[in-house]
């Protein structure tokens, strides 16, 4: 009988046997380049999932959050600097990116298995999804917003006085962008309420 | 079915539809009004009851009660960036609402004036 554990054991022995044909150096060189090759491929695949097209390929995104985002200043503005989905939703550094991708896969899984496969189900889930993003942004001091914006870079000459003063105060008191700027790129969830209302 | 009953039925449905339409034109959709205000950050400076940077919406309603041009006045106020006076005395352009849909804007203004 050719059972799997035995085959595996055999493969393992072959892998462990020292090579007589090739020098250690050539093996290392081959290893080095194929490493780059695989890493590059992985990275390219990962980058592909960061494009606007990828993120809006599924219906829920295309018919809801994407349409809303297209009406906002982050999609089109005077200077043409555009923030796309991944700019706000995917961390730039490696560890945070990997964690976020794993989570996003869970959300895609939710779609495949039918948890969020229609606009209605999406709207019903929106408050939960939004709350996750708010918590994530709050925890990172709105890191993705700050990749482009900063309190420091705001000019009292160009910002209205009230807003400028509010931002200086927010900076001094350690408040973060998402504390005050919810719903900047999408429709707010039905269940959301402002604290001042 | 007789022609008579058919005509009666048609007349009835037309009047029901007309009643629905006129009610729609005047009834305020509070949920939609609040959602629009929320989305536009109006509640960052206004509350229904309390005075913040801007006046409480209830006092705006009181100020304009019985004034014929109230609706037109407020529409101008939130769509043109006219000068607004802040509590500390400085003056700056008021926030312009980010929708061009006049029905949505009118609904928001009607809601504020109804408070």
CSV table of C-alpha atoms in Angstrom, one decimal:
chain,number,residue,atom,x,y,z
A,1,UNK,CA,0.0,0.0,0.0
A,2,UNK,CA,1.2,3.4,-1.0
A,3,UNK,CA,-0.2,5.4,1.9
A,4,UNK,CA,0.5,9.2,2.2
A,5,UNK,CA,2.6,9.2,5.4
A,6,UNK,CA,5.1,6.8,3.7
A,7,UNK,CA,5.4,8.8,0.6
A,8,UNK,CA,5.9,12.0,2.6
A,9,UNK,CA,8.6,10.2,4.6
A,10,UNK,CA,10.3,9.3,1.4
A,11,UNK,CA,10.2,12.8,0.0
A,12,UNK,CA,11.6,14.1,3.2
A,13,UNK,CA,14.6,11.7,3.0
A,14,UNK,CA,15.3,12.8,-0.6
A,15,UNK,CA,15.2,16.4,0.5
A,16,UNK,CA,17.5,15.8,3.4
A,17,UNK,CA,20.1,13.7,1.4
A,18,UNK,CA,23.1,15.8,0.6
A,19,UNK,CA,23.4,16.6,-3.0
A,20,UNK,CA,26.4,15.1,-4.7
A,21,UNK,CA,25.9,16.7,-8.1
A,22,UNK,CA,25.6,20.4,-7.2
A,23,UNK,CA,27.9,22.5,-5.1
A,24,UNK,CA,26.5,24.2,-2.0
A,25,UNK,CA,27.2,27.5,-3.7
A,26,UNK,CA,25.1,26.9,-6.8
A,27,UNK,CA,22.3,25.6,-4.6
A,28,UNK,CA,22.4,28.8,-2.6
A,29,UNK,CA,22.4,30.9,-5.7
A,30,UNK,CA,19.4,29.1,-7.1
A,31,UNK,CA,17.7,29.4,-3.8
A,32,UNK,CA,18.4,33.0,-3.7
A,33,UNK,CA,17.0,33.8,-7.1
A,34,UNK,CA,13.9,31.6,-6.8
A,35,UNK,CA,13.3,33.3,-3.5
A,36,UNK,CA,13.2,36.7,-5.2
A,37,UNK,CA,11.1,35.2,-7.9
A,38,UNK,CA,8.4,33.8,-5.5
A,39,UNK,CA,8.5,36.8,-3.3
A,40,UNK,CA,8.1,39.1,-6.3
A,41,UNK,CA,5.2,37.0,-7.6
A,42,UNK,CA,3.5,37.1,-4.2
A,43,UNK,CA,4.0,40.8,-3.9
A,44,UNK,CA,2.7,41.4,-7.4
A,45,UNK,CA,-0.4,39.3,-6.6
A,46,UNK,CA,-0.8,41.2,-3.4
A,47,UNK,CA,-0.5,44.6,-5.1
A,48,UNK,CA,-3.0,43.5,-7.7
A,49,UNK,CA,-5.5,43.2,-4.9
A,50,UNK,CA,-4.8,46.8,-4.0
A,51,UNK,CA,-6.2,48.4,-7.1
A,52,UNK,CA,-9.5,50.2,-7.4
A,53,UNK,CA,-10.6,47.6,-10.0
A,54,UNK,CA,-10.0,44.7,-7.7
A,55,UNK,CA,-11.8,46.2,-4.8
A,56,UNK,CA,-14.9,47.1,-6.8
A,57,UNK,CA,-15.1,43.9,-8.8
A,58,UNK,CA,-17.8,42.4,-6.6
A,59,UNK,CA,-21.4,43.7,-6.9
A,60,UNK,CA,-21.8,44.7,-3.3
A,61,UNK,CA,-18.9,47.1,-3.5
A,62,UNK,CA,-19.6,48.3,-7.0
A,63,UNK,CA,-23.3,49.2,-6.3
A,64,UNK,CA,-22.8,50.6,-2.8
A,65,UNK,CA,-19.6,52.0,-1.3
A,66,UNK,CA,-18.0,52.6,-4.7
A,67,UNK,CA,-20.9,54.7,-6.0
A,68,UNK,CA,-20.9,56.7,-2.8
A,69,UNK,CA,-17.1,57.2,-2.9
A,70,UNK,CA,-17.3,58.4,-6.5
A,71,UNK,CA,-19.4,61.4,-5.2
A,72,UNK,CA,-16.7,62.5,-2.7
A,73,UNK,CA,-13.6,64.7,-2.8
A,74,UNK,CA,-11.3,61.7,-2.4
A,75,UNK,CA,-12.4,60.5,-5.8
A,76,UNK,CA,-12.2,63.7,-7.7
A,77,UNK,CA,-11.0,67.1,-6.6
A,78,UNK,CA,-9.3,70.3,-7.8
A,79,UNK,CA,-5.7,68.9,-7.8
A,80,UNK,CA,-6.4,65.3,-9.0
A,81,UNK,CA,-4.8,63.6,-6.0
A,82,UNK,CA,-7.0,60.6,-5.6
A,83,UNK,CA,-7.3,58.4,-2.5
A,84,UNK,CA,-8.3,54.8,-3.6
A,85,UNK,CA,-9.8,52.1,-1.5
A,86,UNK,CA,-6.5,50.6,-0.3
A,87,UNK,CA,-5.1,54.0,0.6
A,88,UNK,CA,-7.6,54.2,3.4
A,89,UNK,CA,-8.2,50.5,4.1
A,90,UNK,CA,-4.9,48.8,3.7
A,91,UNK,CA,-1.9,49.6,5.9
A,92,UNK,CA,1.4,50.3,4.1
A,93,UNK,CA,3.8,48.5,6.3
A,94,UNK,CA,4.2,44.7,5.9
A,95,UNK,CA,2.9,43.3,9.2
A,96,UNK,CA,-0.2,45.5,9.4
A,97,UNK,CA,-0.9,44.8,5.7
A,98,UNK,CA,-0.7,41.0,6.2
A,99,UNK,CA,-3.1,41.2,9.1
A,100,UNK,CA,-5.5,43.4,7.2
A,101,UNK,CA,-5.4,41.1,4.1
A,102,UNK,CA,-6.2,38.1,6.2
A,103,UNK,CA,-9.2,39.9,7.6
A,104,UNK,CA,-10.3,41.0,4.1
A,105,UNK,CA,-10.2,37.4,3.0
A,106,UNK,CA,-12.6,36.7,5.8
A,107,UNK,CA,-14.9,39.4,4.3
A,108,UNK,CA,-14.6,37.9,0.8
A,109,UNK,CA,-15.4,34.5,2.4
A,110,UNK,CA,-18.5,36.1,3.9
A,111,UNK,CA,-19.5,37.0,0.3
A,112,UNK,CA,-18.8,33.6,-1.2
A,113,UNK,CA,-20.7,31.8,1.5
A,114,UNK,CA,-23.6,34.2,1.1
A,115,UNK,CA,-23.5,36.2,4.3
A,116,UNK,CA,-23.1,39.5,2.4
A,117,UNK,CA,-24.2,38.7,-1.2
A,118,UNK,CA,-26.9,41.3,-1.8
A,119,UNK,CA,-27.3,45.0,-1.4
A,120,UNK,CA,-29.9,44.5,1.4
A,121,UNK,CA,-27.6,42.1,3.4
A,122,UNK,CA,-24.8,44.6,2.9
A,123,UNK,CA,-26.9,47.5,4.3
A,124,UNK,CA,-27.9,45.3,7.2
A,125,UNK,CA,-24.3,44.6,7.9
A,126,UNK,CA,-23.0,48.1,7.2
A,127,UNK,CA,-23.0,49.3,10.8
A,128,UNK,CA,-20.9,46.2,11.9
A,129,UNK,CA,-18.4,46.7,9.1
A,130,UNK,CA,-18.2,50.4,9.6
A,131,UNK,CA,-17.7,49.9,13.4
A,132,UNK,CA,-14.8,47.6,12.6
A,133,UNK,CA,-13.1,50.2,10.5
A,134,UNK,CA,-13.7,53.0,13.0
A,135,UNK,CA,-12.1,50.8,15.7
A,136,UNK,CA,-9.2,49.9,13.5
A,137,UNK,CA,-8.6,53.6,12.6
A,138,UNK,CA,-9.0,54.8,16.1
A,139,UNK,CA,-6.5,52.2,17.3
A,140,UNK,CA,-3.9,53.3,14.8
A,141,UNK,CA,-4.5,57.0,15.3
A,142,UNK,CA,-6.0,57.1,11.8
A,143,UNK,CA,-2.6,56.1,10.4
A,144,UNK,CA,-3.9,55.7,6.8
A,145,UNK,CA,-5.4,59.2,6.8
A,146,UNK,CA,-2.1,60.6,8.2
A,147,UNK,CA,-0.2,59.0,5.3
A,148,UNK,CA,-1.6,61.9,3.3
A,149,UNK,CA,-2.9,64.5,5.9
A,150,UNK,CA,-1.4,65.9,9.0
A,151,UNK,CA,-2.3,68.5,11.6
A,152,UNK,CA,1.1,70.0,11.0
A,153,UNK,CA,0.6,70.5,7.3
A,154,UNK,CA,-2.7,72.4,7.8
A,155,UNK,CA,-2.4,76.1,7.2
A,156,UNK,CA,-4.4,78.7,9.0
A,157,UNK,CA,-4.2,80.8,5.9
A,158,UNK,CA,-6.2,78.3,3.8
A,159,UNK,CA,-8.4,76.6,6.4
A,160,UNK,CA,-11.3,78.5,7.8
A,161,UNK,CA,-10.6,79.9,11.2
A,162,UNK,CA,-13.1,77.7,13.1
A,163,UNK,CA,-11.8,74.5,11.5
A,164,UNK,CA,-8.2,75.5,12.0
A,165,UNK,CA,-8.7,76.2,15.7
A,166,UNK,CA,-10.6,72.9,16.1
A,167,UNK,CA,-7.8,71.0,14.5
A,168,UNK,CA,-5.1,72.6,16.7
A,169,UNK,CA,-7.2,71.8,19.7
A,170,UNK,CA,-7.7,68.2,18.5
A,171,UNK,CA,-4.0,67.8,18.0
A,172,UNK,CA,-3.3,69.1,21.5
A,173,UNK,CA,-5.9,66.9,23.1
A,174,UNK,CA,-4.8,63.8,21.1
A,175,UNK,CA,-8.0,63.4,19.1
A,176,UNK,CA,-7.7,61.6,15.9
A,177,UNK,CA,-9.2,62.2,12.4
A,178,UNK,CA,-11.8,59.4,12.5
A,179,UNK,CA,-13.2,60.8,15.8
A,180,UNK,CA,-14.7,63.6,13.8
A,181,UNK,CA,-14.6,62.5,10.2
A,182,UNK,CA,-16.8,59.5,9.9
A,183,UNK,CA,-18.6,58.9,6.6
A,184,UNK,CA,-16.2,60.9,4.5
A,185,UNK,CA,-16.0,58.4,1.7
A,186,UNK,CA,-19.3,56.4,2.0
A,187,UNK,CA,-22.9,56.8,3.2
A,188,UNK,CA,-23.1,56.6,7.0
A,189,UNK,CA,-24.9,53.4,8.3
A,190,UNK,CA,-28.6,54.0,9.0
A,191,UNK,CA,-28.0,53.2,12.7
A,192,UNK,CA,-25.3,55.8,13.2
A,193,UNK,CA,-26.0,58.8,15.4
A,194,UNK,CA,-23.9,61.9,16.0
A,195,UNK,CA,-23.1,62.6,19.6
A,196,UNK,CA,-24.4,66.2,19.3
A,197,UNK,CA,-27.7,65.6,17.5
B,1,UNK,CA,-67.7,43.8,-14.4
B,2,UNK,CA,-69.8,46.7,-15.6
B,3,UNK,CA,-68.4,49.8,-17.3
B,4,UNK,CA,-69.8,51.9,-14.5
B,5,UNK,CA,-67.9,50.1,-11.8
B,6,UNK,CA,-64.8,50.3,-13.9
B,7,UNK,CA,-65.1,54.1,-14.1
B,8,UNK,CA,-65.8,54.4,-10.4
B,9,UNK,CA,-62.7,52.3,-9.7
B,10,UNK,CA,-60.5,54.5,-11.9
B,11,UNK,CA,-61.8,57.7,-10.3
B,12,UNK,CA,-61.1,56.3,-6.9
B,13,UNK,CA,-57.5,55.3,-7.7
B,14,UNK,CA,-56.8,58.7,-9.2
B,15,UNK,CA,-58.0,60.5,-6.1
B,16,UNK,CA,-56.1,58.2,-3.8
B,17,UNK,CA,-52.9,58.8,-5.9
B,18,UNK,CA,-53.4,62.5,-5.8
B,19,UNK,CA,-53.9,62.5,-2.0
B,20,UNK,CA,-50.7,60.5,-1.7
B,21,UNK,CA,-48.8,63.0,-3.9
B,22,UNK,CA,-49.9,66.1,-2.1
B,23,UNK,CA,-49.2,64.5,1.3
B,24,UNK,CA,-45.7,63.6,0.0
B,25,UNK,CA,-45.0,67.2,-1.0
B,26,UNK,CA,-45.6,68.5,2.5
B,27,UNK,CA,-44.8,65.8,5.0
B,28,UNK,CA,-41.2,66.0,6.3
B,29,UNK,CA,-39.1,62.9,6.2
B,30,UNK,CA,-37.3,63.4,9.5
B,31,UNK,CA,-35.1,60.3,9.1
B,32,UNK,CA,-33.9,61.6,5.7
B,33,UNK,CA,-33.3,65.1,7.0
B,34,UNK,CA,-31.2,63.9,9.9
B,35,UNK,CA,-29.3,61.5,7.7
B,36,UNK,CA,-28.4,64.4,5.3
B,37,UNK,CA,-27.4,66.6,8.2
B,38,UNK,CA,-25.2,63.9,9.6
B,39,UNK,CA,-23.5,63.1,6.3
B,40,UNK,CA,-22.7,66.8,5.9
B,41,UNK,CA,-21.3,67.3,9.3
B,42,UNK,CA,-24.0,69.9,10.2
B,43,UNK,CA,-24.1,68.3,13.7
B,44,UNK,CA,-20.5,69.3,14.3
B,45,UNK,CA,-21.7,72.8,14.8
B,46,UNK,CA,-25.5,72.5,15.4
B,47,UNK,CA,-27.7,70.5,17.7
B,48,UNK,CA,-31.5,70.3,17.8
B,49,UNK,CA,-31.7,71.6,21.4
B,50,UNK,CA,-28.3,73.1,22.4
B,51,UNK,CA,-26.4,76.1,21.1
B,52,UNK,CA,-22.9,75.0,19.9
B,53,UNK,CA,-20.9,77.1,17.4
B,54,UNK,CA,-24.1,77.5,15.5
B,55,UNK,CA,-27.6,78.1,16.9
B,56,UNK,CA,-29.8,75.2,18.0
B,57,UNK,CA,-32.1,74.2,15.3
B,58,UNK,CA,-35.1,74.8,17.6
B,59,UNK,CA,-34.1,78.4,18.0
B,60,UNK,CA,-33.7,78.8,14.2
B,61,UNK,CA,-37.3,77.5,13.9
B,62,UNK,CA,-38.5,79.9,16.5
B,63,UNK,CA,-36.7,82.8,14.8
B,64,UNK,CA,-38.5,82.1,11.5
B,65,UNK,CA,-41.9,81.1,12.8
B,66,UNK,CA,-44.6,82.7,10.7
B,67,UNK,CA,-42.2,84.3,8.2
B,68,UNK,CA,-43.2,83.7,4.6
B,69,UNK,CA,-39.7,83.7,3.2
B,70,UNK,CA,-38.2,81.3,5.8
B,71,UNK,CA,-37.7,78.4,3.4
B,72,UNK,CA,-36.1,80.5,0.7
B,73,UNK,CA,-33.9,82.3,3.3
B,74,UNK,CA,-32.5,79.0,4.8
B,75,UNK,CA,-32.0,77.4,1.4
B,76,UNK,CA,-29.8,80.4,0.4
B,77,UNK,CA,-28.0,80.1,3.8
B,78,UNK,CA,-26.9,76.5,3.3
B,79,UNK,CA,-26.2,76.6,-0.4
B,80,UNK,CA,-24.3,79.8,-1.1
B,81,UNK,CA,-21.6,80.1,1.6
B,82,UNK,CA,-22.9,83.4,2.9
B,83,UNK,CA,-21.2,85.0,5.8
B,84,UNK,CA,-21.9,83.5,9.2
B,85,UNK,CA,-21.2,85.1,12.5
B,86,UNK,CA,-19.6,82.8,15.2
B,87,UNK,CA,-20.1,83.2,18.9
B,88,UNK,CA,-16.5,84.6,19.3
B,89,UNK,CA,-17.5,87.4,16.9
B,90,UNK,CA,-15.5,86.3,13.9
B,91,UNK,CA,-17.2,85.9,10.5
B,92,UNK,CA,-16.5,83.3,7.9
B,93,UNK,CA,-18.3,81.6,5.1
B,94,UNK,CA,-21.0,79.1,6.2
B,95,UNK,CA,-20.7,75.5,5.2
B,96,UNK,CA,-22.2,74.7,1.8
B,97,UNK,CA,-24.3,71.5,1.7
B,98,UNK,CA,-22.9,68.8,-0.6
B,99,UNK,CA,-25.9,67.9,-2.5
B,100,UNK,CA,-27.5,69.5,-5.5
B,101,UNK,CA,-30.8,67.7,-5.0
B,102,UNK,CA,-33.3,70.5,-4.2
B,103,UNK,CA,-35.9,68.0,-2.8
B,104,UNK,CA,-33.4,66.7,-0.3
B,105,UNK,CA,-32.4,70.3,0.6
B,106,UNK,CA,-36.0,71.4,1.0
B,107,UNK,CA,-36.8,68.4,3.1
B,108,UNK,CA,-33.9,69.3,5.5
B,109,UNK,CA,-35.0,73.0,5.7
B,110,UNK,CA,-38.6,72.0,6.3
B,111,UNK,CA,-37.5,69.7,9.1
B,112,UNK,CA,-35.4,72.4,10.8
B,113,UNK,CA,-38.3,74.9,10.5
B,114,UNK,CA,-40.7,72.3,11.9
B,115,UNK,CA,-38.8,71.9,15.2
